[in-house]
Amino acid sequence: MYKLIGGDQKEYGPVSADELRHWIAEGRLSAQSLVQAEGGGEWKPVSSFPEFAGALAGQVGQVPSADAASPLASGAAWSAEVPARQPEVQVGRCLALSWNLLTANFGLLFGATFLVWLITTGCQFIPLIGGIIDWLIHGVLYGGLYLIFLNRIRGRPVSIGDVFAGFSLGFVQLMLVGFLTKLLTLIGLGCCLVLPGLYLFVAWIFSVPLVADKRLEFWSAMEMSRKVVTRVWFETFGLVLLAFLPVILSYMFVQVMVSFTVFPVVEDLMRSGPPDFSHLMDVMMHVAKLSIPLALLSKFILLLNLPFALGALMNAYENLFGARTAPPA
């Protein structure tokens, strides 16, 4: 009989060797999953047990991670080991690896990104409820998108349709982590000036992939991301700035252009005495005609920039958090 630690940090078992072989055959356990022979005392990866070598050899599509042989690769040991590491974010290396990843998988990565971009952008054109839908599915869609990037980094086969994996893989947790990180960051930016919100945005930037990839529940993922990223906050912030530089510059350009248009109009209205609602409506239409094309331009630049930026972030994520298997279903 054997016990095992799942990716949710919980202990399972005791179960028989045949049951473990069945889970291995289904892909619910891999070579790096931690197992303990009942009464044996020591936790070891499945790959260290000769009796499971045949089942592991028969796995289809399973690519062991770089740290598969380490007993710290899964479960509770992983959660204790990751914060204890000396984190490192090599900005230049992450950007270079992202470029190599994108050029080798352009159709797949751009196609998956375009699908997410199209859905989230389309939500913003739905009256009343579009914004709410966007907030609720943000983490779910990006969870699937992050997994596509991570699986290609790890050399695993994926398809564009895997972008919807978040709907079947921890839907509630992904929805909660996406919603809460956006909401609390926005509160930090709006109510506490800029710095608290900026800190939270960077500190929680790996929360969604931690839920999607490691199957953490939403608050554990947010705390894990915050604890690790805080130690390399400036490096991570620098990576975000460089990876999203085209988007940042386009956003600044849009804000400047709109401000140059709106300020003289508002100044003229304030000097014109009693409000003329007809003139006010004309002014609002003029501002809208200018703002909408600029906003669409900014969205288009986001689409072009996003595959490269996500590749850089996921390379940083892989370096900071390593790999761990999911818990048995």
mmCIF file of C-alpha atoms in Angstrom:
data_model
loop_
_atom_site.group_PDB
_atom_site.id
_atom_site.type_symbol
_atom_site.label_atom_id
_atom_site.label_comp_id
_atom_site.label_asym_id
_atom_site.label_seq_id
_atom_site.Cartn_x
_atom_site.Cartn_y
_atom_site.Cartn_z
ATOM 1 C CA MET A 1 0.000 0.000 0.000
ATOM 2 C CA TYR A 2 1.135 3.541 -0.746
ATOM 3 C CA LYS A 3 0.364 7.140 0.147
ATOM 4 C CA LEU A 4 0.879 10.102 -2.173
ATOM 5 C CA ILE A 5 0.890 13.906 -2.113
ATOM 6 C CA GLY A 6 -1.262 15.541 -4.743
ATOM 7 C CA GLY A 7 -0.711 18.875 -6.415
ATOM 8 C CA ASP A 8 -3.298 20.398 -4.064
ATOM 9 C CA GLN A 9 -0.839 19.741 -1.198
ATOM 10 C CA LYS A 10 -3.113 17.065 0.328
ATOM 11 C CA GLU A 11 -2.167 13.536 1.249
ATOM 12 C CA TYR A 12 -4.034 10.673 -0.430
ATOM 13 C CA GLY A 13 -4.180 6.979 0.405
ATOM 14 C CA PRO A 14 -3.328 4.431 1.372
ATOM 15 C CA VAL A 15 -3.973 2.961 -2.078
ATOM 16 C CA SER A 16 -2.781 -0.209 -3.747
ATOM 17 C CA ALA A 17 -0.005 -0.495 -6.308
ATOM 18 C CA ASP A 18 -2.591 -1.409 -8.938
ATOM 19 C CA GLU A 19 -4.539 1.771 -8.213
ATOM 20 C CA LEU A 20 -1.369 3.830 -8.557
ATOM 21 C CA ARG A 21 -0.599 2.147 -11.883
ATOM 22 C CA HIS A 22 -4.126 2.965 -13.014
ATOM 23 C CA TRP A 23 -3.640 6.660 -12.127
ATOM 24 C CA ILE A 24 -0.288 6.694 -13.915
ATOM 25 C CA ALA A 25 -1.859 5.168 -17.025
ATOM 26 C CA GLU A 26 -4.551 7.882 -16.976
ATOM 27 C CA GLY A 27 -1.917 10.620 -16.680
ATOM 28 C CA ARG A 28 -3.128 11.680 -13.251
ATOM 29 C CA LEU A 29 0.295 10.893 -11.789
ATOM 30 C CA SER A 30 3.687 11.380 -13.393
ATOM 31 C CA ALA A 31 7.292 10.519 -12.658
ATOM 32 C CA GLN A 32 7.727 13.446 -10.252
ATOM 33 C CA SER A 33 4.645 12.775 -8.090
ATOM 34 C CA LEU A 34 5.654 12.080 -4.477
ATOM 35 C CA VAL A 35 4.817 8.635 -3.087
ATOM 36 C CA GLN A 36 5.474 6.928 0.232
ATOM 37 C CA ALA A 37 5.400 3.189 0.770
ATOM 38 C CA GLU A 38 3.201 2.616 3.797
ATOM 39 C CA GLY A 39 5.455 2.419 6.821
ATOM 40 C CA GLY A 40 8.464 3.425 4.707
ATOM 41 C CA GLY A 41 8.761 6.924 6.142
ATOM 42 C CA GLU A 42 10.498 8.609 3.189
ATOM 43 C CA TRP A 43 8.673 10.436 0.403
ATOM 44 C CA LYS A 44 10.088 9.657 -3.030
ATOM 45 C CA PRO A 45 9.118 10.421 -6.633
ATOM 46 C CA VAL A 46 7.169 7.649 -8.375
ATOM 47 C CA SER A 47 10.102 7.190 -10.779
ATOM 48 C CA SER A 48 12.263 5.888 -7.916
ATOM 49 C CA PHE A 49 9.984 2.848 -7.390
ATOM 50 C CA PRO A 50 10.946 0.000 -9.782
ATOM 51 C CA GLU A 51 7.448 -1.513 -9.563
ATOM 52 C CA PHE A 52 5.996 1.502 -11.419
ATOM 53 C CA ALA A 53 8.635 1.733 -14.164
ATOM 54 C CA GLY A 54 6.476 -0.142 -16.641
ATOM 55 C CA ALA A 55 3.438 2.079 -16.024
ATOM 56 C CA LEU A 56 5.534 5.231 -16.396
ATOM 57 C CA ALA A 57 7.093 3.954 -19.609
ATOM 58 C CA GLY A 58 3.623 3.430 -21.013
ATOM 59 C CA GLN A 59 2.479 6.993 -20.423
ATOM 60 C CA VAL A 60 1.582 8.798 -23.643
ATOM 61 C CA GLY A 61 2.433 12.456 -24.071
ATOM 62 C CA GLN A 62 4.033 12.837 -20.653
ATOM 63 C CA VAL A 63 7.189 14.935 -20.723
ATOM 64 C CA PRO A 64 9.047 14.925 -17.393
ATOM 65 C CA SER A 65 10.011 18.349 -16.120
ATOM 66 C CA ALA A 66 13.602 19.372 -15.483
ATOM 67 C CA ASP A 67 13.190 18.822 -11.761
ATOM 68 C CA ALA A 68 11.239 15.554 -12.057
ATOM 69 C CA ALA A 69 13.789 13.628 -10.028
ATOM 70 C CA SER A 70 13.610 15.990 -7.066
ATOM 71 C CA PRO A 71 11.470 14.989 -4.053
ATOM 72 C CA LEU A 72 10.621 18.691 -3.726
ATOM 73 C CA ALA A 73 8.813 18.778 -7.037
ATOM 74 C CA SER A 74 5.270 18.253 -5.754
ATOM 75 C CA GLY A 75 2.706 18.968 -3.083
ATOM 76 C CA ALA A 76 3.505 20.368 0.339
ATOM 77 C CA ALA A 77 7.247 20.043 -0.199
ATOM 78 C CA TRP A 78 6.966 22.220 -3.320
ATOM 79 C CA SER A 79 5.051 24.908 -1.421
ATOM 80 C CA ALA A 80 7.729 24.995 1.250
ATOM 81 C CA GLU A 81 10.647 24.853 -1.181
ATOM 82 C CA VAL A 82 9.616 27.534 -3.688
ATOM 83 C CA PRO A 83 9.521 30.506 -1.239
ATOM 84 C CA ALA A 84 12.830 29.302 0.222
ATOM 85 C CA ARG A 85 14.615 29.562 -3.123
ATOM 86 C CA GLN A 86 16.672 32.576 -4.054
ATOM 87 C CA PRO A 87 14.405 33.976 -6.791
ATOM 88 C CA GLU A 88 15.953 35.413 -9.918
ATOM 89 C CA VAL A 89 14.442 37.180 -12.902
ATOM 90 C CA GLN A 90 16.884 37.630 -15.787
ATOM 91 C CA VAL A 91 15.114 40.257 -17.869
ATOM 92 C CA GLY A 92 17.253 39.973 -20.991
ATOM 93 C CA ARG A 93 17.155 36.181 -20.978
ATOM 94 C CA CYS A 94 13.357 36.095 -20.577
ATOM 95 C CA LEU A 95 12.930 38.479 -23.511
ATOM 96 C CA ALA A 96 15.328 36.485 -25.697
ATOM 97 C CA LEU A 97 13.662 33.175 -24.843
ATOM 98 C CA SER A 98 10.259 34.688 -25.578
ATOM 99 C CA TRP A 99 11.403 35.781 -29.024
ATOM 100 C CA ASN A 100 12.729 32.280 -29.775
ATOM 101 C CA LEU A 101 9.504 30.717 -28.505
ATOM 102 C CA LEU A 102 7.340 33.032 -30.597
ATOM 103 C CA THR A 103 9.292 32.587 -33.820
ATOM 104 C CA ALA A 104 9.169 28.791 -33.423
ATOM 105 C CA ASN A 105 5.434 28.671 -32.601
ATOM 106 C CA PHE A 106 4.041 31.852 -34.151
ATOM 107 C CA GLY A 107 0.830 30.420 -35.635
ATOM 108 C CA LEU A 108 -0.160 28.601 -32.448
ATOM 109 C CA LEU A 109 0.695 31.385 -29.975
ATOM 110 C CA PHE A 110 -0.679 34.233 -32.064
ATOM 111 C CA GLY A 111 -3.832 32.258 -32.876
ATOM 112 C CA ALA A 112 -4.525 31.441 -29.216
ATOM 113 C CA THR A 113 -3.800 35.033 -28.176
ATOM 114 C CA PHE A 114 -6.059 36.379 -30.923
ATOM 115 C CA LEU A 115 -8.914 34.183 -29.694
ATOM 116 C CA VAL A 116 -8.633 35.519 -26.134
ATOM 117 C CA TRP A 117 -8.178 39.088 -27.378
ATOM 118 C CA LEU A 118 -11.243 38.796 -29.614
ATOM 119 C CA ILE A 119 -13.473 37.495 -26.824
ATOM 120 C CA THR A 120 -12.347 40.022 -24.203
ATOM 121 C CA THR A 121 -12.512 42.930 -26.667
ATOM 122 C CA GLY A 122 -15.929 41.818 -27.879
ATOM 123 C CA CYS A 123 -17.251 41.749 -24.317
ATOM 124 C CA GLN A 124 -16.532 45.471 -24.031
ATOM 125 C CA PHE A 125 -19.018 46.186 -26.831
ATOM 126 C CA ILE A 126 -21.874 44.367 -25.066
ATOM 127 C CA PRO A 127 -24.075 46.977 -23.339
ATOM 128 C CA LEU A 128 -24.447 46.856 -19.550
ATOM 129 C CA ILE A 129 -23.179 43.318 -18.856
ATOM 130 C CA GLY A 130 -20.186 43.128 -21.195
ATOM 131 C CA GLY A 131 -17.742 44.560 -18.673
ATOM 132 C CA ILE A 132 -18.981 42.203 -15.965
ATOM 133 C CA ILE A 133 -18.592 39.173 -18.246
ATOM 134 C CA ASP A 134 -15.081 40.302 -19.154
ATOM 135 C CA TRP A 135 -14.087 40.530 -15.498
ATOM 136 C CA LEU A 136 -15.573 37.123 -14.675
ATOM 137 C CA ILE A 137 -13.938 35.185 -17.514
ATOM 138 C CA HIS A 138 -10.623 37.075 -17.558
ATOM 139 C CA GLY A 139 -8.812 34.610 -15.303
ATOM 140 C CA VAL A 140 -10.428 31.590 -16.965
ATOM 141 C CA LEU A 141 -9.377 32.570 -20.488
ATOM 142 C CA TYR A 142 -5.909 33.738 -19.531
ATOM 143 C CA GLY A 143 -5.414 30.598 -17.433
ATOM 144 C CA GLY A 144 -5.835 28.491 -20.567
ATOM 145 C CA LEU A 145 -3.644 30.865 -22.579
ATOM 146 C CA TYR A 146 -0.856 30.737 -19.988
ATOM 147 C CA LEU A 147 -0.961 26.928 -20.085
ATOM 148 C CA ILE A 148 -0.444 26.963 -23.848
ATOM 149 C CA PHE A 149 2.697 29.084 -23.451
ATOM 150 C CA LEU A 150 3.970 26.977 -20.542
ATOM 151 C CA ASN A 151 3.396 23.684 -22.333
ATOM 152 C CA ARG A 152 5.304 24.894 -25.383
ATOM 153 C CA ILE A 153 8.143 26.094 -23.128
ATOM 154 C CA ARG A 154 8.162 22.578 -21.622
ATOM 155 C CA GLY A 155 8.072 20.929 -25.041
ATOM 156 C CA ARG A 156 4.565 19.515 -24.704
ATOM 157 C CA PRO A 157 2.062 19.342 -27.581
ATOM 158 C CA VAL A 158 -0.863 21.796 -27.442
ATOM 159 C CA SER A 159 -3.526 23.193 -29.752
ATOM 160 C CA ILE A 160 -5.329 26.516 -30.057
ATOM 161 C CA GLY A 161 -8.444 24.932 -28.566
ATOM 162 C CA ASP A 162 -6.566 24.435 -25.287
ATOM 163 C CA VAL A 163 -7.145 28.122 -24.630
ATOM 164 C CA PHE A 164 -10.532 27.031 -23.239
ATOM 165 C CA ALA A 165 -8.954 24.537 -20.804
ATOM 166 C CA GLY A 166 -9.667 26.897 -17.917
ATOM 167 C CA PHE A 167 -13.394 26.230 -18.220
ATOM 168 C CA SER A 168 -12.843 22.593 -17.242
ATOM 169 C CA LEU A 169 -9.728 23.062 -15.102
ATOM 170 C CA GLY A 170 -10.572 24.919 -11.890
ATOM 171 C CA PHE A 171 -13.151 27.286 -13.409
ATOM 172 C CA VAL A 172 -14.255 28.791 -10.081
ATOM 173 C CA GLN A 173 -10.713 29.311 -8.778
ATOM 174 C CA LEU A 174 -9.579 30.924 -12.043
ATOM 175 C CA MET A 175 -12.642 33.156 -12.093
ATOM 176 C CA LEU A 176 -12.012 34.255 -8.506
ATOM 177 C CA VAL A 177 -8.291 34.898 -8.934
ATOM 178 C CA GLY A 178 -8.844 36.888 -12.141
ATOM 179 C CA PHE A 179 -11.670 38.945 -10.658
ATOM 180 C CA LEU A 180 -10.039 39.662 -7.294
ATOM 181 C CA THR A 181 -6.603 40.597 -8.603
ATOM 182 C CA LYS A 182 -8.178 43.069 -11.060
ATOM 183 C CA LEU A 183 -10.564 44.491 -8.456
ATOM 184 C CA LEU A 184 -8.028 44.918 -5.649
ATOM 185 C CA THR A 185 -5.418 46.348 -8.019
ATOM 186 C CA LEU A 186 -7.965 48.852 -9.312
ATOM 187 C CA ILE A 187 -8.890 49.832 -5.760
ATOM 188 C CA GLY A 188 -5.206 50.295 -4.979
ATOM 189 C CA LEU A 189 -4.720 52.489 -8.040
ATOM 190 C CA GLY A 190 -7.879 54.518 -7.503
ATOM 191 C CA CYS A 191 -8.147 54.945 -3.758
ATOM 192 C CA CYS A 192 -4.548 54.823 -2.574
ATOM 193 C CA LEU A 193 -2.806 56.782 -5.315
ATOM 194 C CA VAL A 194 -0.642 54.835 -7.768
ATOM 195 C CA LEU A 195 2.078 53.015 -5.839
ATOM 196 C CA PRO A 196 -0.020 50.467 -3.870
ATOM 197 C CA GLY A 197 -1.936 49.480 -6.977
ATOM 198 C CA LEU A 198 1.255 49.216 -9.014
ATOM 199 C CA TYR A 199 2.857 47.062 -6.333
ATOM 200 C CA LEU A 200 -0.136 44.700 -6.253
ATOM 201 C CA PHE A 201 -0.327 44.478 -10.050
ATOM 202 C CA VAL A 202 3.284 43.278 -10.263
ATOM 203 C CA ALA A 203 3.182 41.149 -7.089
ATOM 204 C CA TRP A 204 0.099 39.224 -8.260
ATOM 205 C CA ILE A 205 1.124 38.895 -11.885
ATOM 206 C CA PHE A 206 1.700 35.130 -11.589
ATOM 207 C CA SER A 207 -1.480 34.379 -9.608
ATOM 208 C CA VAL A 208 -3.528 33.174 -12.592
ATOM 209 C CA PRO A 209 -0.839 30.823 -13.968
ATOM 210 C CA LEU A 210 -0.287 29.405 -10.472
ATOM 211 C CA VAL A 211 -3.965 28.447 -10.304
ATOM 212 C CA ALA A 212 -3.991 27.058 -13.856
ATOM 213 C CA ASP A 213 -0.645 25.269 -13.725
ATOM 214 C CA LYS A 214 -0.270 24.235 -10.081
ATOM 215 C CA ARG A 215 -3.981 23.878 -9.202
ATOM 216 C CA LEU A 216 -3.647 26.164 -6.185
ATOM 217 C CA GLU A 217 -6.786 27.746 -4.798
ATOM 218 C CA PHE A 218 -7.082 31.449 -5.583
ATOM 219 C CA TRP A 219 -5.854 32.982 -2.318
ATOM 220 C CA SER A 220 -2.923 30.565 -1.974
ATOM 221 C CA ALA A 221 -1.888 31.461 -5.527
ATOM 222 C CA MET A 222 -2.111 35.190 -4.814
ATOM 223 C CA GLU A 223 -0.030 34.798 -1.651
ATOM 224 C CA MET A 224 2.546 32.560 -3.340
ATOM 225 C CA SER A 225 2.941 35.031 -6.200
ATOM 226 C CA ARG A 226 3.190 37.990 -3.824
ATOM 227 C CA LYS A 227 5.762 36.381 -1.529
ATOM 228 C CA VAL A 228 8.065 35.287 -4.358
ATOM 229 C CA VAL A 229 7.704 38.346 -6.611
ATOM 230 C CA THR A 230 8.176 40.828 -3.751
ATOM 231 C CA ARG A 231 11.784 39.629 -3.459
ATOM 232 C CA VAL A 232 12.411 40.388 -7.138
ATOM 233 C CA TRP A 233 9.778 43.105 -7.553
ATOM 234 C CA PHE A 234 11.936 45.638 -9.393
ATOM 235 C CA GLU A 235 13.289 43.022 -11.812
ATOM 236 C CA THR A 236 9.753 41.772 -12.498
ATOM 237 C CA PHE A 237 8.530 45.344 -12.932
ATOM 238 C CA GLY A 238 11.368 45.985 -15.398
ATOM 239 C CA LEU A 239 10.426 42.851 -17.331
ATOM 240 C CA VAL A 240 6.782 43.962 -17.513
ATOM 241 C CA LEU A 241 7.804 47.440 -18.686
ATOM 242 C CA LEU A 242 10.030 46.133 -21.471
ATOM 243 C CA ALA A 243 7.745 43.279 -22.516
ATOM 244 C CA PHE A 244 4.695 45.562 -22.750
ATOM 245 C CA LEU A 245 6.547 48.667 -23.944
ATOM 246 C CA PRO A 246 4.574 49.060 -27.224
ATOM 247 C CA VAL A 247 1.277 48.838 -25.312
ATOM 248 C CA ILE A 248 2.445 51.324 -22.685
ATOM 249 C CA LEU A 249 3.611 53.826 -25.304
ATOM 250 C CA SER A 250 0.376 53.495 -27.284
ATOM 251 C CA TYR A 251 -1.690 54.030 -24.145
ATOM 252 C CA MET A 252 0.287 57.165 -23.286
ATOM 253 C CA PHE A 253 -0.153 58.441 -26.847
ATOM 254 C CA VAL A 254 -3.934 57.903 -26.670
ATOM 255 C CA GLN A 255 -4.181 59.698 -23.330
ATOM 256 C CA VAL A 256 -2.185 62.680 -24.595
ATOM 257 C CA MET A 257 -4.232 62.971 -27.791
ATOM 258 C CA VAL A 258 -7.554 62.792 -25.945
ATOM 259 C CA SER A 259 -6.376 65.289 -23.343
ATOM 260 C CA PHE A 260 -5.294 67.785 -25.992
ATOM 261 C CA THR A 261 -8.765 67.519 -27.521
ATOM 262 C CA VAL A 262 -10.846 67.568 -24.348
ATOM 263 C CA PHE A 263 -9.058 70.274 -22.355
ATOM 264 C CA PRO A 264 -9.709 73.215 -24.729
ATOM 265 C CA VAL A 265 -13.332 72.122 -25.148
ATOM 266 C CA VAL A 266 -13.942 71.906 -21.411
ATOM 267 C CA GLU A 267 -12.254 75.273 -20.902
ATOM 268 C CA ASP A 268 -14.513 76.802 -23.570
ATOM 269 C CA LEU A 269 -17.626 75.333 -21.966
ATOM 270 C CA MET A 270 -16.702 76.711 -18.566
ATOM 271 C CA ARG A 271 -16.340 80.208 -20.013
ATOM 272 C CA SER A 272 -19.518 80.126 -22.054
ATOM 273 C CA GLY A 273 -21.910 80.832 -19.202
ATOM 274 C CA PRO A 274 -25.129 78.800 -18.809
ATOM 275 C CA PRO A 275 -24.780 75.254 -20.209
ATOM 276 C CA ASP A 276 -25.917 74.723 -23.761
ATOM 277 C CA PHE A 277 -26.916 71.048 -23.855
ATOM 278 C CA SER A 278 -27.030 70.954 -27.633
ATOM 279 C CA HIS A 279 -23.473 72.256 -27.810
ATOM 280 C CA LEU A 280 -22.452 69.848 -25.040
ATOM 281 C CA MET A 281 -23.777 66.868 -27.010
ATOM 282 C CA ASP A 282 -21.880 68.037 -30.100
ATOM 283 C CA VAL A 283 -18.707 68.243 -28.050
ATOM 284 C CA MET A 284 -19.212 64.748 -26.594
ATOM 285 C CA MET A 285 -19.761 63.290 -30.056
ATOM 286 C CA HIS A 286 -16.597 64.983 -31.296
ATOM 287 C CA VAL A 287 -14.579 63.554 -28.411
ATOM 288 C CA ALA A 288 -16.078 60.090 -28.992
ATOM 289 C CA LYS A 289 -15.210 60.186 -32.699
ATOM 290 C CA LEU A 290 -11.605 60.908 -31.796
ATOM 291 C CA SER A 291 -11.380 58.520 -28.822
ATOM 292 C CA ILE A 292 -12.869 55.382 -30.391
ATOM 293 C CA PRO A 293 -10.333 55.060 -33.238
ATOM 294 C CA LEU A 294 -7.489 55.745 -30.811
ATOM 295 C CA ALA A 295 -8.825 53.136 -28.378
ATOM 296 C CA LEU A 296 -9.093 50.589 -31.195
ATOM 297 C CA LEU A 297 -5.525 51.390 -32.252
ATOM 298 C CA SER A 298 -4.389 50.729 -28.694
ATOM 299 C CA LYS A 299 -6.273 47.410 -28.688
ATOM 300 C CA PHE A 300 -4.665 46.387 -31.981
ATOM 301 C CA ILE A 301 -1.196 47.136 -30.633
ATOM 302 C CA LEU A 302 -2.044 45.049 -27.557
ATOM 303 C CA LEU A 303 -2.892 42.109 -29.830
ATOM 304 C CA LEU A 304 0.439 42.371 -31.641
ATOM 305 C CA ASN A 305 2.416 42.806 -28.422
ATOM 306 C CA LEU A 306 0.665 40.253 -26.222
ATOM 307 C CA PRO A 307 2.195 36.971 -27.535
ATOM 308 C CA PHE A 308 5.732 38.254 -26.999
ATOM 309 C CA ALA A 309 4.930 39.755 -23.585
ATOM 310 C CA LEU A 310 3.228 36.594 -22.321
ATOM 311 C CA GLY A 311 6.139 34.491 -23.511
ATOM 312 C CA ALA A 312 8.537 36.651 -21.496
ATOM 313 C CA LEU A 313 6.353 36.427 -18.387
ATOM 314 C CA MET A 314 5.932 32.656 -18.640
ATOM 315 C CA ASN A 315 9.681 32.153 -18.992
ATOM 316 C CA ALA A 316 10.121 34.182 -15.804
ATOM 317 C CA TYR A 317 7.345 32.148 -14.154
ATOM 318 C CA GLU A 318 9.009 28.861 -15.090
ATOM 319 C CA ASN A 319 12.256 30.030 -13.549
ATOM 320 C CA LEU A 320 10.596 31.227 -10.332
ATOM 321 C CA PHE A 321 8.117 28.446 -9.691
ATOM 322 C CA GLY A 322 9.426 25.382 -11.492
ATOM 323 C CA ALA A 323 7.033 22.543 -12.342
ATOM 324 C CA ARG A 324 4.627 20.447 -10.335
ATOM 325 C CA THR A 325 2.037 17.869 -11.233
ATOM 326 C CA ALA A 326 -1.686 18.270 -10.663
ATOM 327 C CA PRO A 327 -3.443 16.270 -7.933
ATOM 328 C CA PRO A 328 -5.176 13.039 -8.804
ATOM 329 C CA ALA A 329 -8.738 13.646 -9.999
#
